[in-house]
mmCIF file of C-alpha atoms and ligand atoms in Angstrom:
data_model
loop_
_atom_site.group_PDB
_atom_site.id
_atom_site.type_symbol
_atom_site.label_atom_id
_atom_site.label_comp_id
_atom_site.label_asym_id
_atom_site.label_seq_id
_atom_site.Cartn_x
_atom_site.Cartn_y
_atom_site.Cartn_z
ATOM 1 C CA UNK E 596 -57.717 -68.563 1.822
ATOM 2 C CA UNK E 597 -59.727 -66.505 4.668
ATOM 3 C CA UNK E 598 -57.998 -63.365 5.172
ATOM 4 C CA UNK E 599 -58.155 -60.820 8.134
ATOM 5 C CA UNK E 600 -59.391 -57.954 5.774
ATOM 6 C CA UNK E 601 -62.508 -60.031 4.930
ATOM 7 C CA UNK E 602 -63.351 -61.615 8.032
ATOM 8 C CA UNK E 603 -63.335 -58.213 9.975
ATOM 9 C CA UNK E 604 -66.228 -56.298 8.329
ATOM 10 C CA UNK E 605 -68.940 -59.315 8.966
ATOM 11 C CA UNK E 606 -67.516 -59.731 12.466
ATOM 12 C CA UNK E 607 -67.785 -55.799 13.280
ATOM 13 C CA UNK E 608 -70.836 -56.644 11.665
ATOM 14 C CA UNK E 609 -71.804 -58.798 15.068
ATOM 15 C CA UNK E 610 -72.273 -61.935 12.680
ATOM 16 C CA UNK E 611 -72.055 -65.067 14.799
ATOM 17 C CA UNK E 612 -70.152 -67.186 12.319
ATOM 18 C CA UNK E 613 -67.297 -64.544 11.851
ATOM 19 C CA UNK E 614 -66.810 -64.076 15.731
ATOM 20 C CA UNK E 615 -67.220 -68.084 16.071
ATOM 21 C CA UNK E 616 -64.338 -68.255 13.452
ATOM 22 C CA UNK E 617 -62.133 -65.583 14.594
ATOM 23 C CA UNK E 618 -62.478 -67.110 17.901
ATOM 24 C CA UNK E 619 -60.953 -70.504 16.038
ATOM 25 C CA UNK E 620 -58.496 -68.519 14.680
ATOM 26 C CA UNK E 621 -56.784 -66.675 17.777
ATOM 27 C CA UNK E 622 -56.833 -69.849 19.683
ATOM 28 C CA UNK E 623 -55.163 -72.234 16.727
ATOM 29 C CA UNK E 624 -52.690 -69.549 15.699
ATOM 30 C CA UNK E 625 -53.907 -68.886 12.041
ATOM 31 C CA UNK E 626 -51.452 -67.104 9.792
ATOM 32 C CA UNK E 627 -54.125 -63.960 9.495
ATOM 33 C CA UNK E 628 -54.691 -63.937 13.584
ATOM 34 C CA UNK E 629 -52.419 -61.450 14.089
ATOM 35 C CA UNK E 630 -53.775 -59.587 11.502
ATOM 36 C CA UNK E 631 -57.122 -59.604 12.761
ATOM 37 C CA UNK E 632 -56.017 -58.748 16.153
ATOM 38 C CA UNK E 633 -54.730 -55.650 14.859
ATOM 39 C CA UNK E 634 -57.860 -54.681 13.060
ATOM 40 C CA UNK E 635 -60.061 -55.178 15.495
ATOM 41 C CA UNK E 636 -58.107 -53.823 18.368
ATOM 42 C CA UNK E 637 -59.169 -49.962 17.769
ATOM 43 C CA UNK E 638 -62.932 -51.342 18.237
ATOM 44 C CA UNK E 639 -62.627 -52.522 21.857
ATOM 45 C CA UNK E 640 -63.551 -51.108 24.988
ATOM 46 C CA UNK E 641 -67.157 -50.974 25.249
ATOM 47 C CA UNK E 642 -68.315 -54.696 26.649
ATOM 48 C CA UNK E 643 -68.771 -54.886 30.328
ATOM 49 C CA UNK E 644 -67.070 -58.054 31.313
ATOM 50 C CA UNK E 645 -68.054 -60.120 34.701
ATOM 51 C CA UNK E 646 -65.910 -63.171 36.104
ATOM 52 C CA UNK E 647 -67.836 -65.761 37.883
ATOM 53 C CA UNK E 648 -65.423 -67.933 39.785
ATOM 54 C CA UNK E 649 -65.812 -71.176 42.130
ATOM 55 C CA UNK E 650 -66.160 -74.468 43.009
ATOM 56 C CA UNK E 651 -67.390 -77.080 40.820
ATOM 57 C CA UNK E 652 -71.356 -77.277 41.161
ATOM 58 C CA UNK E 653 -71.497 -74.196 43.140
ATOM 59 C CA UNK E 654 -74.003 -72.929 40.619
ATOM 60 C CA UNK E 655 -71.825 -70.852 37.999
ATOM 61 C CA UNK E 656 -73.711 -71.599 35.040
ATOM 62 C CA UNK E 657 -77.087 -71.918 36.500
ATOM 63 C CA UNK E 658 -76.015 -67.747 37.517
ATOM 64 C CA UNK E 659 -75.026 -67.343 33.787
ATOM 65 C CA UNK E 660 -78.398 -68.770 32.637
ATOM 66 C CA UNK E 661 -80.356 -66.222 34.837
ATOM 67 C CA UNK E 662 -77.752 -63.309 34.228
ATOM 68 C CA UNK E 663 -77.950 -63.756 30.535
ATOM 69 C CA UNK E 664 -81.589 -64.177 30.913
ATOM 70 C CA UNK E 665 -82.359 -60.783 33.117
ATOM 71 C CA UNK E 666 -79.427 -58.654 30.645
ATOM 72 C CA UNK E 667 -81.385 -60.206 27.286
ATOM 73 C CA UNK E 668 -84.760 -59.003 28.537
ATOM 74 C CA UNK E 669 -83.027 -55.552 28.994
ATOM 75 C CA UNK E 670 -82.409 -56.011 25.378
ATOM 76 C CA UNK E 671 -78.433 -56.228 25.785
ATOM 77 C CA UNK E 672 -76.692 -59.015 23.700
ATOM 78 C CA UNK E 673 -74.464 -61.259 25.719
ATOM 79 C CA UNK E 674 -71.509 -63.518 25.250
ATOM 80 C CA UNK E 675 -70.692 -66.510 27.650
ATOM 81 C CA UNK E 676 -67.332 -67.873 27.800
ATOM 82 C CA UNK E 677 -66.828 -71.020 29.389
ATOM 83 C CA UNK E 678 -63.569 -71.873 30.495
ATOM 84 C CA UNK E 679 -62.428 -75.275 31.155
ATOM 85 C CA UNK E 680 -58.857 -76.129 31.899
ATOM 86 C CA UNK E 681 -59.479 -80.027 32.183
ATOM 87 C CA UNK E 682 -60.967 -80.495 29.517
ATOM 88 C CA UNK E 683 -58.823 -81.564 26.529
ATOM 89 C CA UNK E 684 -61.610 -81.061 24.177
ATOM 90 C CA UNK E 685 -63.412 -78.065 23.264
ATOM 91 C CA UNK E 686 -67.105 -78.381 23.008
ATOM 92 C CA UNK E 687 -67.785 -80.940 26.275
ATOM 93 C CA UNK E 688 -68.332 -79.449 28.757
ATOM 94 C CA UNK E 689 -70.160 -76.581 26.805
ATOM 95 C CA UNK E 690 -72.482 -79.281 25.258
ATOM 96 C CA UNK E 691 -74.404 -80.162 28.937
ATOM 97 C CA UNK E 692 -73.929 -76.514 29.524
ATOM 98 C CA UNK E 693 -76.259 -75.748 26.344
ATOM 99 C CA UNK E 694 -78.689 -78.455 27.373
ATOM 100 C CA UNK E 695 -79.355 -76.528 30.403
ATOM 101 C CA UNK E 696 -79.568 -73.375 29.179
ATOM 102 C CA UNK E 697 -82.060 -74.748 26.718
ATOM 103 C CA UNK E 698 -83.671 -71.680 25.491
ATOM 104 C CA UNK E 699 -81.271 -69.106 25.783
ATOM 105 C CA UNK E 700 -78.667 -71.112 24.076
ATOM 106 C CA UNK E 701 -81.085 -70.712 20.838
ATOM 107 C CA UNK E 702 -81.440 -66.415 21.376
ATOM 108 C CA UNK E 703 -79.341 -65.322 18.287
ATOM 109 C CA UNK E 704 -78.471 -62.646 21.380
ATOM 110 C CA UNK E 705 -76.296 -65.034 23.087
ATOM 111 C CA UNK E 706 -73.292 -66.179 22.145
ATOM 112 C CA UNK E 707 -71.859 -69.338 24.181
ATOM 113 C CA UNK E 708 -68.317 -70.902 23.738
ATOM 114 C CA UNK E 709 -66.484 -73.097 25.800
ATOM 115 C CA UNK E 710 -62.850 -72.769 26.202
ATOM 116 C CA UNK E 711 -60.643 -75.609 27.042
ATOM 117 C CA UNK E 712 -57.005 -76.193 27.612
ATOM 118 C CA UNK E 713 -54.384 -75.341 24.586
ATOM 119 C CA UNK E 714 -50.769 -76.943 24.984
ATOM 120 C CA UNK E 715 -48.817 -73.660 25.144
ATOM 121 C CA UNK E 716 -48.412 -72.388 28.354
ATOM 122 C CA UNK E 717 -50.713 -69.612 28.977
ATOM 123 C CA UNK E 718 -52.419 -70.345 26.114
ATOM 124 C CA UNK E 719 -55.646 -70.510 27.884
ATOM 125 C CA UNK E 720 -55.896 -67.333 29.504
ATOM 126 C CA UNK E 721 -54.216 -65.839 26.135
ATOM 127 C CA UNK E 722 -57.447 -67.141 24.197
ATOM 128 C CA UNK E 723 -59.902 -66.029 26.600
ATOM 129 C CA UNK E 724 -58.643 -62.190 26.464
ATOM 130 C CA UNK E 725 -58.705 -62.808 22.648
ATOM 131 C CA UNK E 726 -62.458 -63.971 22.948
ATOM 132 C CA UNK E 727 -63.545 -61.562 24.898
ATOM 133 C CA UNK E 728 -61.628 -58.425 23.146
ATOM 134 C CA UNK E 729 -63.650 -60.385 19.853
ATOM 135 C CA UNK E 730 -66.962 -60.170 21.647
ATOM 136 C CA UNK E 731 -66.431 -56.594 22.161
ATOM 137 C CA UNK E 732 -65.413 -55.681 18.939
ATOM 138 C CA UNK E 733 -68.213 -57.638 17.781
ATOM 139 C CA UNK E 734 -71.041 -55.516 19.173
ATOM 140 C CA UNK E 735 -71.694 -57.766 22.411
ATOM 141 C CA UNK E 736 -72.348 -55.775 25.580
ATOM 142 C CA UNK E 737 -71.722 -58.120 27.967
ATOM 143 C CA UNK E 738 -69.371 -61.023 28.280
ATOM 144 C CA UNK E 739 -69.924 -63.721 31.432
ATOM 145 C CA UNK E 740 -66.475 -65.707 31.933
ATOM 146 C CA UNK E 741 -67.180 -68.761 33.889
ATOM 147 C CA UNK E 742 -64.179 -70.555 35.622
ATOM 148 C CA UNK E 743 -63.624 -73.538 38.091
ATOM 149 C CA UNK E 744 -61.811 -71.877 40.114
ATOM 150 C CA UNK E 745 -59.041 -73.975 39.999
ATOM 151 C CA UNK E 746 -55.873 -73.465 37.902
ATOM 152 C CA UNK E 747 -53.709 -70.504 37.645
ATOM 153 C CA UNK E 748 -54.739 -69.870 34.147
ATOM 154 C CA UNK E 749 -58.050 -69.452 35.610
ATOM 155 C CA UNK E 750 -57.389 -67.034 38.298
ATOM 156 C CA UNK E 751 -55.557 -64.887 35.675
ATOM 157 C CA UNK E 752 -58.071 -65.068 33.809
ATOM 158 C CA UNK E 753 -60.639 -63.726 36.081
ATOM 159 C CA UNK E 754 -58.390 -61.897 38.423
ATOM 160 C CA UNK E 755 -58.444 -58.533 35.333
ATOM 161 C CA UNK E 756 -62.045 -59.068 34.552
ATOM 162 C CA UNK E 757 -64.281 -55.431 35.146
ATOM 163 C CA UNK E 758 -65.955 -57.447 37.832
ATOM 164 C CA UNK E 759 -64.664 -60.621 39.332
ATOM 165 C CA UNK E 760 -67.096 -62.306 41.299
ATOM 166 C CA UNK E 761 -66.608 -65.329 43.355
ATOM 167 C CA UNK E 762 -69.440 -68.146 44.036
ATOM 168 C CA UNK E 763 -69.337 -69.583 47.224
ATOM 169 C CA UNK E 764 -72.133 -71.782 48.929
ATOM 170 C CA UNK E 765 -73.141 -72.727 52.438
ATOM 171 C CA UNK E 766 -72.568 -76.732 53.402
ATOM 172 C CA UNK E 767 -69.573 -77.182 52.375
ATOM 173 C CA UNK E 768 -67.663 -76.913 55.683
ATOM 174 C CA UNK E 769 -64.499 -75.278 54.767
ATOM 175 C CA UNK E 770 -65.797 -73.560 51.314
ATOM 176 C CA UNK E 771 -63.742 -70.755 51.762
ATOM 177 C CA UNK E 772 -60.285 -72.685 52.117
ATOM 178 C CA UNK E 773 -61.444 -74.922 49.104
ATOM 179 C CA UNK E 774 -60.617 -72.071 46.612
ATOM 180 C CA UNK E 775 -57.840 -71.671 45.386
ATOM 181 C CA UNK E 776 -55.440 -69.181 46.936
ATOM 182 C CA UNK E 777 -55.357 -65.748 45.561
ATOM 183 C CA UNK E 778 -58.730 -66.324 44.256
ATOM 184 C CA UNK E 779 -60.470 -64.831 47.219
ATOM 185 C CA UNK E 780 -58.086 -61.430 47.096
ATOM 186 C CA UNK E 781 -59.405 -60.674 43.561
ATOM 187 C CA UNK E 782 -62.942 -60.713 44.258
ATOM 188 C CA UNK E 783 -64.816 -57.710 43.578
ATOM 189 C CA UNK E 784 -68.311 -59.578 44.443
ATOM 190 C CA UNK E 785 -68.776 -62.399 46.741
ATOM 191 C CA UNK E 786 -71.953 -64.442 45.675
ATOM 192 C CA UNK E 787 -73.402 -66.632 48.379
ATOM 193 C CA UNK E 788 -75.618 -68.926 45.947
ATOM 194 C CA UNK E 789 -77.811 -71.729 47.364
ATOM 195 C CA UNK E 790 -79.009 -69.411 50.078
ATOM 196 C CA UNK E 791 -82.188 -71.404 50.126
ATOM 197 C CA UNK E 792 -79.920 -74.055 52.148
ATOM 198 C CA UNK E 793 -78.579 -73.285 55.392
ATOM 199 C CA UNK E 794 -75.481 -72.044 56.966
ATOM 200 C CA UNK E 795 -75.877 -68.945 54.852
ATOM 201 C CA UNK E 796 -75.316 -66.724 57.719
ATOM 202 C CA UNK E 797 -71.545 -68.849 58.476
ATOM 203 C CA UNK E 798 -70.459 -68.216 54.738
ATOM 204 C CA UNK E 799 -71.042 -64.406 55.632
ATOM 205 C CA UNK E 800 -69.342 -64.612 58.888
ATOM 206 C CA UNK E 801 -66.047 -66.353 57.163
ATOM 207 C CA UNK E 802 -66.409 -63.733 54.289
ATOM 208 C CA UNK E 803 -66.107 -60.823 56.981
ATOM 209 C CA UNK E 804 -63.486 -63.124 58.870
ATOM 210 C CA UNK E 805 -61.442 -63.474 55.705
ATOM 211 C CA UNK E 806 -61.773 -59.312 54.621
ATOM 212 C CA UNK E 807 -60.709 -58.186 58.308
ATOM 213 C CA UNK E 808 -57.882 -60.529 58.469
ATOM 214 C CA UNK E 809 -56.428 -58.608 54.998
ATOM 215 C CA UNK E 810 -55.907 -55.052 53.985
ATOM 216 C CA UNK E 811 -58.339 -53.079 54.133
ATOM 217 C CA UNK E 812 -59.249 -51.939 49.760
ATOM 218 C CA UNK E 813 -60.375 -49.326 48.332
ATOM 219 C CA UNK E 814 -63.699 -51.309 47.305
ATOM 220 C CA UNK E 815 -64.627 -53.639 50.025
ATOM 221 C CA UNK E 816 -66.476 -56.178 47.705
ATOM 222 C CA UNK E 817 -69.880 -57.035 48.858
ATOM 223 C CA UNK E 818 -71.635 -60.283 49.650
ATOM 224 C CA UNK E 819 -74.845 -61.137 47.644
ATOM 225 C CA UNK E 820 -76.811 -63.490 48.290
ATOM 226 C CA UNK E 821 -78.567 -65.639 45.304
ATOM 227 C CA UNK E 822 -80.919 -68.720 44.776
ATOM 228 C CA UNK E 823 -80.015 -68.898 41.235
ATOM 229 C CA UNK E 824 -82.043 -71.927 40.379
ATOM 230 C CA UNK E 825 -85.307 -70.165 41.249
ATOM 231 C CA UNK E 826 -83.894 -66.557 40.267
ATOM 232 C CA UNK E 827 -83.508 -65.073 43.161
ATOM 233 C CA UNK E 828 -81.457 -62.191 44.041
ATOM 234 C CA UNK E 829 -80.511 -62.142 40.235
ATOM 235 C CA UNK E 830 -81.566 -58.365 39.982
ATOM 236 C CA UNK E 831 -79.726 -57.300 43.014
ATOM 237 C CA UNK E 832 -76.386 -58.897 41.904
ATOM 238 C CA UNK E 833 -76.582 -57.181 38.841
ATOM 239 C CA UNK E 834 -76.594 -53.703 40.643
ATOM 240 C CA UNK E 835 -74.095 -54.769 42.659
ATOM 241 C CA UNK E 836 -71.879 -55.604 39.440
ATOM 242 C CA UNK E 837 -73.158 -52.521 37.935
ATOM 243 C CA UNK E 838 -71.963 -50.314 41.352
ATOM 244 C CA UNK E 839 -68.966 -51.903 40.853
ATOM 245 C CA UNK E 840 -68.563 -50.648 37.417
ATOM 246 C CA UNK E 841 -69.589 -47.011 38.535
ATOM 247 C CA UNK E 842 -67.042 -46.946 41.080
ATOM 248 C CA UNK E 843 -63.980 -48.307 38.646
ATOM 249 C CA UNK E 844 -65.009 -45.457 36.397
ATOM 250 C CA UNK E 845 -65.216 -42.876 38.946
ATOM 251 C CA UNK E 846 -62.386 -44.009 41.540
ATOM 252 C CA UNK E 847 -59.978 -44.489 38.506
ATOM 253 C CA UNK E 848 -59.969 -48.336 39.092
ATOM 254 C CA UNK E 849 -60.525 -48.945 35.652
ATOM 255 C CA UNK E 850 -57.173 -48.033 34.394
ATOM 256 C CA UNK E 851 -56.077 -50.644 37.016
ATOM 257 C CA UNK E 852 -57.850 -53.328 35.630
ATOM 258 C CA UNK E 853 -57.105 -52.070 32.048
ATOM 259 C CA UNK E 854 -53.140 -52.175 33.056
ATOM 260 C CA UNK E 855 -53.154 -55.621 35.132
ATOM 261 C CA UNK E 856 -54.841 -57.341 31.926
ATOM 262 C CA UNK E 857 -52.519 -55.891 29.489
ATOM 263 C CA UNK E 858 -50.070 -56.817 31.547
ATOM 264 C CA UNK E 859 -51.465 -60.502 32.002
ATOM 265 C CA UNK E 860 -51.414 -60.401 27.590
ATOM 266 C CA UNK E 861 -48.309 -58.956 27.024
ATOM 267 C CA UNK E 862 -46.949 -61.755 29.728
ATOM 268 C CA UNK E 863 -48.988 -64.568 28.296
ATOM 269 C CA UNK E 864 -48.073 -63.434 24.363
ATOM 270 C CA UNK E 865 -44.640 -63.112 25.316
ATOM 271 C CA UNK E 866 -44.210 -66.631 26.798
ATOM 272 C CA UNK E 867 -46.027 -68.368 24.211
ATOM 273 C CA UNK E 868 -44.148 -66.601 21.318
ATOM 274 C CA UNK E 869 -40.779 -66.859 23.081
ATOM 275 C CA UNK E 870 -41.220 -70.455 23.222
ATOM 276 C CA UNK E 871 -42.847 -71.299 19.769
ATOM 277 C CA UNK E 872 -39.706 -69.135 18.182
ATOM 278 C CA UNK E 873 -37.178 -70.513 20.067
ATOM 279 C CA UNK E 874 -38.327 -74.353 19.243
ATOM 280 C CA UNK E 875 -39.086 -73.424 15.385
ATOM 281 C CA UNK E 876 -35.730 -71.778 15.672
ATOM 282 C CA UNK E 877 -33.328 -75.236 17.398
ATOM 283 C CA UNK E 878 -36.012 -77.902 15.050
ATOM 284 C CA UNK E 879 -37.999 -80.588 17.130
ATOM 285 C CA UNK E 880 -34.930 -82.649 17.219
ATOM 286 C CA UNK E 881 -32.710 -80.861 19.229
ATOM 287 C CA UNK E 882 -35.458 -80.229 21.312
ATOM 288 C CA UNK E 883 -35.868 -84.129 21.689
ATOM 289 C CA UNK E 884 -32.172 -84.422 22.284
ATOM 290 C CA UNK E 885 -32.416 -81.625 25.014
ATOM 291 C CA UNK E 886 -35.025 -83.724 26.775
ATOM 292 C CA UNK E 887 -33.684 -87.174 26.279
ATOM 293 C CA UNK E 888 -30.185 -85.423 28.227
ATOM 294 C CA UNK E 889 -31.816 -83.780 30.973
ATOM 295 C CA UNK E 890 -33.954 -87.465 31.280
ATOM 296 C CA UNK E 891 -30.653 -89.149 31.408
ATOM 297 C CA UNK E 892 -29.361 -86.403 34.112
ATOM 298 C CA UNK E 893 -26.129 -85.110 31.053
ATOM 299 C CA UNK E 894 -27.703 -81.940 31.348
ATOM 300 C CA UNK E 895 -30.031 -80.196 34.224
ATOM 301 C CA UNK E 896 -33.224 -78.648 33.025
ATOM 302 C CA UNK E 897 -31.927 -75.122 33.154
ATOM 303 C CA UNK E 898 -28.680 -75.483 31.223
ATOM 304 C CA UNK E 899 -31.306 -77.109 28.484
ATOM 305 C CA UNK E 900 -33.642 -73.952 28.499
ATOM 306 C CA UNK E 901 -30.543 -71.644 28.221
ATOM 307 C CA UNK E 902 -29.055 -73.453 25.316
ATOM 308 C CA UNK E 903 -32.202 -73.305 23.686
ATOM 309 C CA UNK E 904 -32.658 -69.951 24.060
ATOM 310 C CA UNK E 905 -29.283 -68.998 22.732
ATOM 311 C CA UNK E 906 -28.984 -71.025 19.892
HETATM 312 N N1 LIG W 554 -80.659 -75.573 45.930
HETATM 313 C C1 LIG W 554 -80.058 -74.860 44.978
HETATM 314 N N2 LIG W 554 -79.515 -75.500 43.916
HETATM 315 C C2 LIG W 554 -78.920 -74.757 42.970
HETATM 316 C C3 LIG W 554 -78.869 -73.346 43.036
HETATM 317 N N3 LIG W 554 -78.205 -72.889 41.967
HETATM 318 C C4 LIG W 554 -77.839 -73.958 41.249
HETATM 319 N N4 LIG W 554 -78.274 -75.092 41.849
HETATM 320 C C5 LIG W 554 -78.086 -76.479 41.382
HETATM 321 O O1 LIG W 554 -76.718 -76.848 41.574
HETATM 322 C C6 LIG W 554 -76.312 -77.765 40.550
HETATM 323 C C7 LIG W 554 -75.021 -77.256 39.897
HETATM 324 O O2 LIG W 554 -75.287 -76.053 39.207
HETATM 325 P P1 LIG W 554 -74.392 -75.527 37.999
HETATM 326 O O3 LIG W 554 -74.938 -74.212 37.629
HETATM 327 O O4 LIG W 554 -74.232 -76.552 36.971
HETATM 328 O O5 LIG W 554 -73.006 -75.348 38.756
HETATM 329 P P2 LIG W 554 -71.560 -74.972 38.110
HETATM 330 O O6 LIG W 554 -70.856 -74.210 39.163
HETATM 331 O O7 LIG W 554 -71.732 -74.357 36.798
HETATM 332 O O8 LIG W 554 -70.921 -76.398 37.963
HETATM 333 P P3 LIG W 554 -69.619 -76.807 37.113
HETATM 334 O O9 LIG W 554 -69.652 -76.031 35.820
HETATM 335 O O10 LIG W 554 -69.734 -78.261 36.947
HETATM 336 O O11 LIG W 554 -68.461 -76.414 37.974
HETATM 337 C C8 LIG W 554 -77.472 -77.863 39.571
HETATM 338 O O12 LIG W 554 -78.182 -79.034 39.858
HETATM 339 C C9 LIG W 554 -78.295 -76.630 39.877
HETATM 340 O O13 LIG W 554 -79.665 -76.811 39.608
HETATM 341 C C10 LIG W 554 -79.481 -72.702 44.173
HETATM 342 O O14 LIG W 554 -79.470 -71.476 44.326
HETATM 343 N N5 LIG W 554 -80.067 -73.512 45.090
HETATM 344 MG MG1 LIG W 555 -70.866 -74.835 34.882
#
């Protein structure tokens, strides 16, 4: 069998296969995962990780495509996580992604993965820290997470990325309200793509509507504007992003970030292994039973949770 010890030098390494594999193995729970984790965890730190969050077709991986694009010809390796909490399947939605990235999906500098739902409960946004934490220790400099900015696993997710930026576009009467709440509160960049359409100007106006009606922050994320299909503005949202990541490092905001994310894994971790001990612990019958009595209203849903936890 695999073991941690032999898998880690290849994937310090930055060889594809080993971070594709290690990848597999934090999100299936191999025996060695924890292992690994703890191997690779004195090697992280270095990637520069952006979020792009927002409604489906707003132009998230068409952004990707030309970020990835302008950060390769800079000569910087990039991963791209794609995370996608409806589908049940990993690979889908990746597979039309590829297809449109056509040639950068080839660049041995890119490293693409889609992540999809898991059954535990924040098992998603537990195997997208993983991914990107692997990314890092594998040597990649950059790692693009792109959400729908949908679930609550999703908003985690992004919400303790260095640089959470949030797509919006202009036609789509109510954009703003579309998103899901707490979603606009994290953004650290708002990108207003599709600005070759119009309204462009009212997606501004509700952005400045939104910021005055909150409290005021100690970075008062900016609005940049992007055609991303021609690549447009592509330059000038990367120095935004990379302002952004002066100003954590100089205002302190880093160790923010740093603490809400641990805090998002050690909540996540904690859940998940809670739960997976406490059902190896009672067997998958007396979980059953537990369920079949709070079904046939002998027992309410809470009472079931405690006794599992006790016994
Ligand atoms: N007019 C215009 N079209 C764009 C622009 N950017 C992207 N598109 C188009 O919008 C459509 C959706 O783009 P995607 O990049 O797939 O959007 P997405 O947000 O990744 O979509 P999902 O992953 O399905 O949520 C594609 O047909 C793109 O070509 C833009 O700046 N202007
Ligand atoms: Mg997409």
């Amino acid at each position: 069998m695999e073991n941690a010890s032999r898998l880690l030098q290849p994937l310090l390494d930055g060889n594809p296969r080993a971070l594709a594999r290690a990848i597999t193995w934090m999100e299936n729970g191999h025996p060695e995962a924890r292992e690994l984790m703890a191997r690779v965890w004195p090697h992280l730190g270095r990637a520069m990780v952006i979020g792009l969050t927002g409604s489906p077709g707003s132009g998230k991986s068409t952004l990707t495509d030309q970020l990835a694009r302008t950060l390769r010809a800079e000569g910087r390796k990039v991963g791209i996580l794609a995370v996608d909490p409806t589908s049940p399947f990993s690979g889908g939605a990746i597979l039309g992604d590829r297809i449109r990235m056509g040639r950068i999906a080839t660049d041995p500098g890119i490293f693409i993965r889609s992540m999809a739902t898991r059954g535990a409960l924040g098992g998603l946004a537990r195997a997208t820290q993983d991914a990107i934490d692997l990314l890092d220790a594998a040597g990649w400099d950059v790692v693009i997470v792109e959400t729908v900015g949908v679930g609550q696993d999703e908003v985690d997710v992004v919400s303790c990325v260095q640089t959470c930026c949030v797509v919006l576009v202009p036609g789509m009467g109510d954009e703003i309200q579309a998103i899901k709440a707490g979603i606009m509160e994290v953004a650290d960049i708002f990108i207003i793509n599709k600005a070759d359409r119009e309204g462009v100007d009212r997606v501004e106006q509700e952005i400045q509507a939104m910021k005055a009606l909150g409290a005021s922050k100690p970075w008062d994320p900016p609005a940049a504007r992007t055609v991303a299909s021609q690549g447009e503005g592509i330059a000038e949202l990367l120095e935004r992003v990379r302002e952004h990541g002066a100003w954590l490092r100089t205002q302190g905001g880093l160790a923010g970030k740093a603490r809400a994310r641990a805090r998002l894994r050690f909540d996540s971790l904690l859940a998940e292994e809670a739960a997976r001990r406490a059902r190896a612990r009672a067997g998958g019958a007396a979980v059953e039973e537990l369920i079949q009595a709070i079904s046939d209203r002998q027992m309410d849903p809470y009472a079931a949770v405690a006794r599992i936890l006790e016994c």
